[in-house]
Tab-separated table of N, CA and C and ligand atoms in Angstrom:
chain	number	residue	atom	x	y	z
A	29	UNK	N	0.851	-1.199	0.000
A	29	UNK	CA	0.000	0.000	0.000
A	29	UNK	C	0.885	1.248	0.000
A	30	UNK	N	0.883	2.112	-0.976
A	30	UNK	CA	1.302	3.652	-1.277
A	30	UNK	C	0.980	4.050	0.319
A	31	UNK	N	2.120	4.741	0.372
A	31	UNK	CA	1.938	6.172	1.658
A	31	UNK	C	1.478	7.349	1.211
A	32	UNK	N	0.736	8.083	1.818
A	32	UNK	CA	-0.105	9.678	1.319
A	32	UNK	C	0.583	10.374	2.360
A	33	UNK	N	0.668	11.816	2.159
A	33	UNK	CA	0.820	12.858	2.688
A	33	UNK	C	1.239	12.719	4.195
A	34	UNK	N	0.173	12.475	4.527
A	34	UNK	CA	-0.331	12.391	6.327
A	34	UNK	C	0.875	11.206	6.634
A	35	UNK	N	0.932	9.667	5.905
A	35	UNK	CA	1.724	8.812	6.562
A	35	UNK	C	3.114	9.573	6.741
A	36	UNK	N	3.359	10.107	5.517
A	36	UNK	CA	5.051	10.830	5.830
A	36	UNK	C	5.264	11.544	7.002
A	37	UNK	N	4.427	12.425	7.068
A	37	UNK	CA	4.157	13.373	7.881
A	37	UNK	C	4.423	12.916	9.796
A	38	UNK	N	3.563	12.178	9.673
A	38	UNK	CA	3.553	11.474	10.804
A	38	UNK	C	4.746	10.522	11.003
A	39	UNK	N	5.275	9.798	10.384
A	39	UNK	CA	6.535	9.316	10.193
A	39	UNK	C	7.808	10.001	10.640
A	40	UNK	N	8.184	11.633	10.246
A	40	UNK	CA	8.822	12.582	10.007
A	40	UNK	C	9.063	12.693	11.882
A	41	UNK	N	7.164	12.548	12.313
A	41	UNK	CA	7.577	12.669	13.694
A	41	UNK	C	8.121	11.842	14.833
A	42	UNK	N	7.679	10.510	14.203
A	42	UNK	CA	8.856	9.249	14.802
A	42	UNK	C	10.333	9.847	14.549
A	43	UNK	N	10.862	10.287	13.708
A	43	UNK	CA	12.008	10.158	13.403
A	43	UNK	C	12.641	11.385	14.848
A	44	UNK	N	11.398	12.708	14.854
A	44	UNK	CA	11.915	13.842	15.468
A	44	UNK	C	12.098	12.977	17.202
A	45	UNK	N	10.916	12.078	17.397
A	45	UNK	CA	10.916	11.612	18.452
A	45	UNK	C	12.318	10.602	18.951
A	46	UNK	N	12.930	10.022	17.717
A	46	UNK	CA	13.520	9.168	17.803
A	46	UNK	C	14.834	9.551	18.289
A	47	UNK	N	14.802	10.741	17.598
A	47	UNK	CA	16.098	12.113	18.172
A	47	UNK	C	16.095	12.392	19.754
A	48	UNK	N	15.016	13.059	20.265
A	48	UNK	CA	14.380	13.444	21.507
A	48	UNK	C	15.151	12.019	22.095
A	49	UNK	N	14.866	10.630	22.041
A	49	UNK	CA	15.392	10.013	22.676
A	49	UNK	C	16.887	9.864	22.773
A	50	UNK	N	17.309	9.918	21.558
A	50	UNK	CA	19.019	10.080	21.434
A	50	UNK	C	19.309	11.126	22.688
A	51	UNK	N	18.530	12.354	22.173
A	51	UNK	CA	19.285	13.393	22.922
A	51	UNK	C	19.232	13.169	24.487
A	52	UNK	N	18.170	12.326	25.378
A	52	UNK	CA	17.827	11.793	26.818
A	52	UNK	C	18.766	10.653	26.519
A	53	UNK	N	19.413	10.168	26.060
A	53	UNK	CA	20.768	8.708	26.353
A	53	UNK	C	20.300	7.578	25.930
A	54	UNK	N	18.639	7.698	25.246
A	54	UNK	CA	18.126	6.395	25.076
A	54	UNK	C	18.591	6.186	23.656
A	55	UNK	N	18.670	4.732	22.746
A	55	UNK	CA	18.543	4.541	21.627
A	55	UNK	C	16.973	5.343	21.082
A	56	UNK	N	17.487	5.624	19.547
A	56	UNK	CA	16.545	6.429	19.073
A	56	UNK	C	15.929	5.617	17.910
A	57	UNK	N	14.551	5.549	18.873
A	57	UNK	CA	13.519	5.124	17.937
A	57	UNK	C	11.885	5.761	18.607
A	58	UNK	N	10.992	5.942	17.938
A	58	UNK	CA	9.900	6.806	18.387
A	58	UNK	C	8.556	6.061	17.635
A	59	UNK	N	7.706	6.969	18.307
A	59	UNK	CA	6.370	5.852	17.246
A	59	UNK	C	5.339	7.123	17.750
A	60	UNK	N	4.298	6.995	16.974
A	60	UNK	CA	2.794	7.625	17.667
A	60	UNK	C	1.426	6.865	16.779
A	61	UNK	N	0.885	6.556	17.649
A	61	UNK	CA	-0.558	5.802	17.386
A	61	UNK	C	-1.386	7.195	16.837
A	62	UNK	N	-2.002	7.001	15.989
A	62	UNK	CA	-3.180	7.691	15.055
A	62	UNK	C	-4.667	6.823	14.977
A	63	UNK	N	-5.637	7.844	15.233
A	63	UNK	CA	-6.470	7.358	15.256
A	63	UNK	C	-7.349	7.136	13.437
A	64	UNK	N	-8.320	6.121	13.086
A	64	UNK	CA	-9.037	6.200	12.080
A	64	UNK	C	-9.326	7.842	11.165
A	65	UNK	N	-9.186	8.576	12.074
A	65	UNK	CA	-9.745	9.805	12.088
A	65	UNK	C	-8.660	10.924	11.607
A	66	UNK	N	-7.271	9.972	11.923
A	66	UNK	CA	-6.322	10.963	11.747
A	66	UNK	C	-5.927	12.016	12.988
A	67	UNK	N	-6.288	11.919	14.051
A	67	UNK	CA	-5.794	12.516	15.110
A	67	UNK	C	-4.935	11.700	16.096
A	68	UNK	N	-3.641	12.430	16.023
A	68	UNK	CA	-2.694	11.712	17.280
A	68	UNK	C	-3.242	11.121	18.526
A	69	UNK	N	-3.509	10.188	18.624
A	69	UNK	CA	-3.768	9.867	20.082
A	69	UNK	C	-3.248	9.206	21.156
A	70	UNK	N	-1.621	9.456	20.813
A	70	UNK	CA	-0.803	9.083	21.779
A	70	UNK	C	0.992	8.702	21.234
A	71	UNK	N	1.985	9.418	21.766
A	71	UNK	CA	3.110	9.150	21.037
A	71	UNK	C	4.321	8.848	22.607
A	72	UNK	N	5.214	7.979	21.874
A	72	UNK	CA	6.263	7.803	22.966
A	72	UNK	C	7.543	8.021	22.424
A	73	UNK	N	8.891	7.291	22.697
A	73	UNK	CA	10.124	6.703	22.537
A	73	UNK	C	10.869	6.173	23.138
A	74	UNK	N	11.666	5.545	22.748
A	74	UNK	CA	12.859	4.580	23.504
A	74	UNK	C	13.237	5.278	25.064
A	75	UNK	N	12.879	4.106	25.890
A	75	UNK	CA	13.232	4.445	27.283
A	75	UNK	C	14.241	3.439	27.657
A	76	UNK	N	14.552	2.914	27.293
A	76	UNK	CA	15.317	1.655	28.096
A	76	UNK	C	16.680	2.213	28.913
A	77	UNK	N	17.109	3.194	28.625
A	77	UNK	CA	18.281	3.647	29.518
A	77	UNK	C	17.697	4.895	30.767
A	78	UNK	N	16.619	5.455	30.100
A	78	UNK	CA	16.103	6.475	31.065
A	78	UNK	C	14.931	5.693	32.268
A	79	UNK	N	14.513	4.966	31.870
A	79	UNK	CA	13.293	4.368	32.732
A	79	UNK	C	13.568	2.279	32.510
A	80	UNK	N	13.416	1.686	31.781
A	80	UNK	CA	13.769	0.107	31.719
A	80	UNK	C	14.058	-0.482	30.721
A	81	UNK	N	14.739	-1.381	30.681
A	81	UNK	CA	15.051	-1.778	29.044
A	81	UNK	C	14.584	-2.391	28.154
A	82	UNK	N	12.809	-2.822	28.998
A	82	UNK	CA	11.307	-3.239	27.617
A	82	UNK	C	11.031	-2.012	27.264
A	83	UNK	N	10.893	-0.674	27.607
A	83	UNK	CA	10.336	0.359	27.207
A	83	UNK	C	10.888	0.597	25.642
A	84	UNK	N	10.139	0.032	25.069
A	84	UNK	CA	10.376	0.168	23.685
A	84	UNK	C	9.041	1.240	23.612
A	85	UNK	N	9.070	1.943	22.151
A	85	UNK	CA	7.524	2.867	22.510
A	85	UNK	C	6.681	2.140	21.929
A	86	UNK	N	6.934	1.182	20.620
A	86	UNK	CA	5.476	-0.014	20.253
A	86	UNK	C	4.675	-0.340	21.251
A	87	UNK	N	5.880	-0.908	22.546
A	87	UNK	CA	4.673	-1.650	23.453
A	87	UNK	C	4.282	-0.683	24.266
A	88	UNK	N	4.548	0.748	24.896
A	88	UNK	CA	4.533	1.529	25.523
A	88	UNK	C	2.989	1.774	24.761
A	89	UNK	N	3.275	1.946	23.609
A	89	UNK	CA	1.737	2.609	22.727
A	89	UNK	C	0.738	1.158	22.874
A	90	UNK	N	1.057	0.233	22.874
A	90	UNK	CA	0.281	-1.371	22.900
A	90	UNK	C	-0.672	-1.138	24.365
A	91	UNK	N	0.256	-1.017	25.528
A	91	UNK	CA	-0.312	-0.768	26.763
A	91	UNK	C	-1.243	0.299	27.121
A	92	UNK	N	-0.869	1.601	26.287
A	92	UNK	CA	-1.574	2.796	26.510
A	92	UNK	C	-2.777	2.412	25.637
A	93	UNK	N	-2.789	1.766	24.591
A	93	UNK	CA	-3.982	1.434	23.857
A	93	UNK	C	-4.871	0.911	24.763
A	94	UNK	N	-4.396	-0.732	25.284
A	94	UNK	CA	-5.045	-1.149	25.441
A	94	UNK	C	-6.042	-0.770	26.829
A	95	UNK	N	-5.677	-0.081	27.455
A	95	UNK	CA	-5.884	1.126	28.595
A	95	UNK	C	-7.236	2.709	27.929
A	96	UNK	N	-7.126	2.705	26.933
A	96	UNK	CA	-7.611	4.171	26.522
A	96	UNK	C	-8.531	3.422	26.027
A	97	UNK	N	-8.166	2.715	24.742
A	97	UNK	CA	-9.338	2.832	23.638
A	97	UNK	C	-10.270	1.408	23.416
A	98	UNK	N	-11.098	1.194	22.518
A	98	UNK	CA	-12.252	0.561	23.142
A	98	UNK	C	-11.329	-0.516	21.324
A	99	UNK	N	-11.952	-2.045	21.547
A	99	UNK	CA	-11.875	-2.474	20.600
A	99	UNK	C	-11.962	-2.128	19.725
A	100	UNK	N	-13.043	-1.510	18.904
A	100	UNK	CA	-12.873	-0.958	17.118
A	100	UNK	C	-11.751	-0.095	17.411
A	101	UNK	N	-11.889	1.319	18.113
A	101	UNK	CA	-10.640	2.131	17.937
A	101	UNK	C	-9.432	1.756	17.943
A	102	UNK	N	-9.287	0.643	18.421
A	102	UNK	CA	-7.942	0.033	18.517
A	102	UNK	C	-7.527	-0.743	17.098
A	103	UNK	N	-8.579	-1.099	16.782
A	103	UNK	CA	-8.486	-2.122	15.263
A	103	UNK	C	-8.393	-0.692	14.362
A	104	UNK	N	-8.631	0.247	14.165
A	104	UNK	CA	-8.954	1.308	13.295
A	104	UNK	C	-7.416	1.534	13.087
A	105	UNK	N	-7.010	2.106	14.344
A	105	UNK	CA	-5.805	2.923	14.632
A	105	UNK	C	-4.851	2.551	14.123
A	106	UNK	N	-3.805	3.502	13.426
A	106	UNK	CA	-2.249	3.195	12.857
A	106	UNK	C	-1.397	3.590	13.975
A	107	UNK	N	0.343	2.615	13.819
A	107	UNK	CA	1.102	2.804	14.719
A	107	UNK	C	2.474	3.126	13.247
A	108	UNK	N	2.576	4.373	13.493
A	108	UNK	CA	3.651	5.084	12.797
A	108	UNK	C	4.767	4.761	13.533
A	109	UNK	N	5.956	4.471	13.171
A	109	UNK	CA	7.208	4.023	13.966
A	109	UNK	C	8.279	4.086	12.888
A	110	UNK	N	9.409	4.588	13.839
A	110	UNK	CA	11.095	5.023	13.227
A	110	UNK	C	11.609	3.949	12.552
A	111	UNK	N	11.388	3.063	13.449
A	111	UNK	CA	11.801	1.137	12.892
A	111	UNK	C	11.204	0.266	13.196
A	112	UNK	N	10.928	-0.724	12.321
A	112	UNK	CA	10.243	-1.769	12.738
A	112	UNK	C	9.894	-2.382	13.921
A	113	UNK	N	8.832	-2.660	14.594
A	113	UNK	CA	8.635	-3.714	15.215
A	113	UNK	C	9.649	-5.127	15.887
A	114	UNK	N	10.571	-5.023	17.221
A	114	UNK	CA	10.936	-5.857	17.588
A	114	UNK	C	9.896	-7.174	17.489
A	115	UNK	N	10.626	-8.392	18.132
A	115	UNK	CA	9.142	-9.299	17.844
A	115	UNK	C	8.303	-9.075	19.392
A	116	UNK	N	9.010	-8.607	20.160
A	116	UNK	CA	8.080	-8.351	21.814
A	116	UNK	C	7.016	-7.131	21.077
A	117	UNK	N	7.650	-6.096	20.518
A	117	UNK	CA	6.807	-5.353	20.545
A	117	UNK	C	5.410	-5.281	19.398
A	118	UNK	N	6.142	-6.269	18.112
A	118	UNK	CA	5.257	-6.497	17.028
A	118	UNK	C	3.746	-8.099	17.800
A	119	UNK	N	3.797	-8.408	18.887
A	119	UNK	CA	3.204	-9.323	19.573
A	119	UNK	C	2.587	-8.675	20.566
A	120	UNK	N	2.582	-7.329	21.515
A	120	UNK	CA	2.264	-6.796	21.516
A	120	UNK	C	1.347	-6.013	20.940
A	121	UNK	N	1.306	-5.435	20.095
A	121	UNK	CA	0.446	-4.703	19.292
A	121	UNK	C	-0.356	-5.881	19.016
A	122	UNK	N	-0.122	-7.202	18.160
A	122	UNK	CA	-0.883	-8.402	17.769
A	122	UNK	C	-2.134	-8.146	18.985
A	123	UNK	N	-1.660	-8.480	20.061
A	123	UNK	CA	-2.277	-8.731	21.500
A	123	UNK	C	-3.249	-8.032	21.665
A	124	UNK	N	-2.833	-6.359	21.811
A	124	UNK	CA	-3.651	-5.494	21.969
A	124	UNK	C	-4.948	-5.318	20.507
A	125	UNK	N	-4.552	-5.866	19.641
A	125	UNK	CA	-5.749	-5.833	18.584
A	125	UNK	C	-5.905	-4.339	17.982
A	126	UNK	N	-4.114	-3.624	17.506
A	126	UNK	CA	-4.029	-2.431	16.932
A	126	UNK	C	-4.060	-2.409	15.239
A	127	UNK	N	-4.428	-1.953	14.523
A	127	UNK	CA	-4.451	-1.739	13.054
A	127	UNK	C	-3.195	-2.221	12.418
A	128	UNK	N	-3.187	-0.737	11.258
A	128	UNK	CA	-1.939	-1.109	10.251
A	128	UNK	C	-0.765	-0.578	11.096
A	129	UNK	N	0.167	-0.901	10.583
A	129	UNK	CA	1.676	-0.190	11.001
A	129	UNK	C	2.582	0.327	9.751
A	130	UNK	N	3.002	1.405	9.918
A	130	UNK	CA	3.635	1.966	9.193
A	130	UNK	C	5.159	2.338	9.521
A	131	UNK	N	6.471	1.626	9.088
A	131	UNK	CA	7.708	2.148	9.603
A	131	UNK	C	8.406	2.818	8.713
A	132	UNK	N	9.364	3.534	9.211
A	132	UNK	CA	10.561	4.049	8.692
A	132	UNK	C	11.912	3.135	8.194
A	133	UNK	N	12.112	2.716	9.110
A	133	UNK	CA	13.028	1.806	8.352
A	133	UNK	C	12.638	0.389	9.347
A	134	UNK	N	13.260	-0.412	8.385
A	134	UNK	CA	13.067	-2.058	8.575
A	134	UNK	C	14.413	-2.630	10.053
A	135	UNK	N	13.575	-3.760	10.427
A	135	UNK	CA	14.114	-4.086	11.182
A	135	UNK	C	15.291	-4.899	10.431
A	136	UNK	N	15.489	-5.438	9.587
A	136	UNK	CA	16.467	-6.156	8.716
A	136	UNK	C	17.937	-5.061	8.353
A	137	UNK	N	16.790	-3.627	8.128
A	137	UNK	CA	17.928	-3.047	7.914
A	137	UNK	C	18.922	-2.698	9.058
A	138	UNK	N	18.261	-2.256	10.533
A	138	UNK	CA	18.735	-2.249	11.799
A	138	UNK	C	20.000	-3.150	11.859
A	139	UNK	N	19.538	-4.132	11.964
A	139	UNK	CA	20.520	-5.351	12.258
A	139	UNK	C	21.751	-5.466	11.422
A	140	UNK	N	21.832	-5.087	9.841
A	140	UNK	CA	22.125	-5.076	8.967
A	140	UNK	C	23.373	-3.706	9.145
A	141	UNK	N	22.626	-2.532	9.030
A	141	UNK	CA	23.794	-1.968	10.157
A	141	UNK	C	24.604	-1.912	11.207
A	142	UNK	N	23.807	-2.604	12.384
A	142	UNK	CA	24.709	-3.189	13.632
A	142	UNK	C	25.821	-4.212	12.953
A	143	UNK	N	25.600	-4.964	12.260
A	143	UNK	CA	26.493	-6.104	11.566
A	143	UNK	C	27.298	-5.489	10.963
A	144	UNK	N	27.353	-3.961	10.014
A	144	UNK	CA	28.212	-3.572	9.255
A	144	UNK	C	28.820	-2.864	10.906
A	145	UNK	N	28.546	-1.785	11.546
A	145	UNK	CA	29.429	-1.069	12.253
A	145	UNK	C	29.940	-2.161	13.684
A	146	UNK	N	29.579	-3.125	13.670
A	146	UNK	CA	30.611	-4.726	14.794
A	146	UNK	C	30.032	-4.366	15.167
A	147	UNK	N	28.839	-4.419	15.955
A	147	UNK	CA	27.904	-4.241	17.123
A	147	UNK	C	27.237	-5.642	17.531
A	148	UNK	N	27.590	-6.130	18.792
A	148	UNK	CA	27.150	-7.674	18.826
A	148	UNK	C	25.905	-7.714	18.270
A	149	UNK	N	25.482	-8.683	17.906
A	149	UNK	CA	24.064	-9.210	17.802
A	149	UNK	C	22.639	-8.742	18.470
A	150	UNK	N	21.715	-8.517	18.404
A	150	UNK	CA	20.678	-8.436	19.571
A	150	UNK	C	20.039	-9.884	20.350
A	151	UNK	N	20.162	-9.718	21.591
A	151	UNK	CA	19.328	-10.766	22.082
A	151	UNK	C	18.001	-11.328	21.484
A	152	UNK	N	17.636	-10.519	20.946
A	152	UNK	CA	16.142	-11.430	19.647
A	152	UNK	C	16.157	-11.319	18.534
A	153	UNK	N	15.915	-12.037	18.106
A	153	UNK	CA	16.145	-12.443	16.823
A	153	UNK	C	15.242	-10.869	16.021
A	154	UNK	N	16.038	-10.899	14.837
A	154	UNK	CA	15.525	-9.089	14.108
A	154	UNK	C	14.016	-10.043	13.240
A	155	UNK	N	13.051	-10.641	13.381
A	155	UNK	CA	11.857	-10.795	12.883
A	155	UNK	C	11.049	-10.168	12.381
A	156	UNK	N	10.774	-9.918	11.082
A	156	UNK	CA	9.951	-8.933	10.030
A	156	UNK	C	8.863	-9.193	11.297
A	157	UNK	N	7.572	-7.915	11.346
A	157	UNK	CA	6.517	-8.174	11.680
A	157	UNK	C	5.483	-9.452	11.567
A	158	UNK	N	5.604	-9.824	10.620
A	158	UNK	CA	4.612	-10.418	9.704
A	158	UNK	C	5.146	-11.960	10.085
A	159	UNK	N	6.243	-12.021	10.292
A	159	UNK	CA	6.747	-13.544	10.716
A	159	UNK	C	6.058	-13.466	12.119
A	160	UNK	N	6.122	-12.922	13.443
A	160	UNK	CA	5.413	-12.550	14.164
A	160	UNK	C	3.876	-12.591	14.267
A	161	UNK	N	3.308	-11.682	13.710
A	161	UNK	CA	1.885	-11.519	13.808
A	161	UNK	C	1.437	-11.089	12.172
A	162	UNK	N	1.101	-12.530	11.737
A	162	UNK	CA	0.927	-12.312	9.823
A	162	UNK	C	-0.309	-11.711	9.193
A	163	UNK	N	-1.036	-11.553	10.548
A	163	UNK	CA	-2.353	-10.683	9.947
A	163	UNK	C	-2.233	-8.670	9.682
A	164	UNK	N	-1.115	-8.475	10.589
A	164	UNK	CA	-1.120	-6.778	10.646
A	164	UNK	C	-0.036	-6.523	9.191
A	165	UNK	N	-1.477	-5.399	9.045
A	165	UNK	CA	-0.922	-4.804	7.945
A	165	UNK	C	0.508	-3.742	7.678
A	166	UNK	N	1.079	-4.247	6.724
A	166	UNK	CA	2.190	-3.231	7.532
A	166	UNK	C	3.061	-2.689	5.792
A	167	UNK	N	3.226	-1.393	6.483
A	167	UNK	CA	4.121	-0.460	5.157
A	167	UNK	C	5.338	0.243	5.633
A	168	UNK	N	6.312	0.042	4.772
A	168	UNK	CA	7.602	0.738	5.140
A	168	UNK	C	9.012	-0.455	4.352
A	169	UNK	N	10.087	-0.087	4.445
A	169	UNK	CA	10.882	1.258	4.745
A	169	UNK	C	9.951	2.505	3.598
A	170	UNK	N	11.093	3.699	4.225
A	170	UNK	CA	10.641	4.893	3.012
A	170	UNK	C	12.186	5.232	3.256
A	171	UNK	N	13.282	5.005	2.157
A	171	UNK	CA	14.217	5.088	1.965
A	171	UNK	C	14.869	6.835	2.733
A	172	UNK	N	14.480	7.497	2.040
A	172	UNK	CA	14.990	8.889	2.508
A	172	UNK	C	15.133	8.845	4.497
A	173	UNK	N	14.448	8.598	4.849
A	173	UNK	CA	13.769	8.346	6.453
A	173	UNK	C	14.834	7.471	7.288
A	174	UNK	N	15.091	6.655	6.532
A	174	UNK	CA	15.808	5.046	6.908
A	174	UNK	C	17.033	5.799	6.824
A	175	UNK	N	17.324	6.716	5.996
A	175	UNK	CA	18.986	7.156	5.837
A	175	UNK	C	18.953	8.231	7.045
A	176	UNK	N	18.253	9.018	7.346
A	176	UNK	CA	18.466	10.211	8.924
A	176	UNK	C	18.337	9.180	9.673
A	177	UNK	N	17.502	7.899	9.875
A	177	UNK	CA	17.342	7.012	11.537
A	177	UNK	C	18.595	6.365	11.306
A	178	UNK	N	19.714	6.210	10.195
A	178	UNK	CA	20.785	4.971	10.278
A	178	UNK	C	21.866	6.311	10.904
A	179	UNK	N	21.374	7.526	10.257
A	179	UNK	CA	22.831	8.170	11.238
A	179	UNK	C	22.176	8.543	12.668
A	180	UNK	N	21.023	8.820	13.237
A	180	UNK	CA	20.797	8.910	14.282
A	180	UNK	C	21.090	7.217	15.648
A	181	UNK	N	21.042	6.421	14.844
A	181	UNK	CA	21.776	5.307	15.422
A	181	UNK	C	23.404	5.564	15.431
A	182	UNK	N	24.220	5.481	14.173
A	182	UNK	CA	25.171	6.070	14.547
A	182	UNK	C	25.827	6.753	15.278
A	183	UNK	N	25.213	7.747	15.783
A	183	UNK	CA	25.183	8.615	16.570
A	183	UNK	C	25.265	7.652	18.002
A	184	UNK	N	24.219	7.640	18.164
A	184	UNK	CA	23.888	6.492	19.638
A	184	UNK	C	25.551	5.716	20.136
A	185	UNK	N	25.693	4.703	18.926
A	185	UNK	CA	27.057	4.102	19.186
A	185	UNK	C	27.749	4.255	18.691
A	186	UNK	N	28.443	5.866	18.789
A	186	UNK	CA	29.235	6.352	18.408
A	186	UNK	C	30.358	5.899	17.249
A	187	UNK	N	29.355	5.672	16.106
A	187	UNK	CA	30.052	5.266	14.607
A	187	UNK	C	30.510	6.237	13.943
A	188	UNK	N	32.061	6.052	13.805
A	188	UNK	CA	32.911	6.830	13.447
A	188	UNK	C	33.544	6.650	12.002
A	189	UNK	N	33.538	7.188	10.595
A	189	UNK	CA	33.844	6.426	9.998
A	189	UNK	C	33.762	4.998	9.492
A	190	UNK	N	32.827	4.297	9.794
A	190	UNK	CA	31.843	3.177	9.603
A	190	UNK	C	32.292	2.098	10.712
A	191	UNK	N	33.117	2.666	11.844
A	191	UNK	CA	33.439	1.690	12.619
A	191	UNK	C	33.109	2.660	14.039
A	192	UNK	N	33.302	1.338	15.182
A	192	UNK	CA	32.841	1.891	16.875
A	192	UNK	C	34.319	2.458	17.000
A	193	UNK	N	33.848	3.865	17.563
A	193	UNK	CA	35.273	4.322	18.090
A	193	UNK	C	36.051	4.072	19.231
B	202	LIG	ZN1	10.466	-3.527	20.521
């Protein structure tokens, strides 16, 4: 499915969010739930160094969903995000019974960079959404987007010249 206007848009603000977390010590990644309607109805980012190290914002937005909004709104609603769906947090959302998802860049590509700049492995396996939970609809990378979140990771672990300094 083509992205319109609004998905970029909203996207643009994962990415600003994803920063906001860089700049607090956390890895930078961000998300905000949208309602059917097109109104924000709730945005987070990466906490795991400021507050615990599940605070991913997927499930942060999974929990706040499932807390706020009533079944349809929850099925309606899009979850805009910097990068893909870990598999905790893409099972999550499954759980909570949230809409489409829309990312910035792929979790393949994540990993894919950690592998180019030596960055051990992650403890879970990098799982497309869809291997996870094969019913949610899901759109992304958007190339331009994926290239500001790979240097805002950079950034994070201090990649210097394509290596850890
Ligand atoms: Zn996650």
């Amino acid at each position: 499915m083509a992205l319109n206007e609004q998905d970029v848009r909203h996207l643009r603000r994962c990415v600003a969010l994803a920063e906001e977390a860089l700049d607090g010590g956390d890895m930078a990644f961000g998300s905000v739930l949208v309602s059917a309607e097109g109104a924000v109805l709730a945005e987070d980012h990466n906490r795991i160094n400021s507050h615990e190290p599940t605070w991913h914002p997927e499930v942060a937005l999974a929990h706040w969903a499932a807390e706020h909004l009533n079944e349809t709104e929850r099925a309606r609603s899009t979850l805009y995000t910097s990068g893909e769906h870990c598999p905790m947090c893409a099972a999550a959302h499954a759980w909570a019974g949230l809409g489409r998802i829309v990312y910035a860049s792929s979790a393949e590509q994540f990993s894919g960079w950690c592998a180019e700049w030596g960055l051990p492995a992650s403890p879970v396996n990098p799982l497309a959404i869809n291997e996870v939970a094969p019913e949610i609809e899901v759109a992304g990378p958007v190339p331009e987007l994926a290239e500001q979140i790979r240097e805002l990771h950079k950034r994070y672990f201090g990649i210097k010249d394509g290596h850890k300094s």
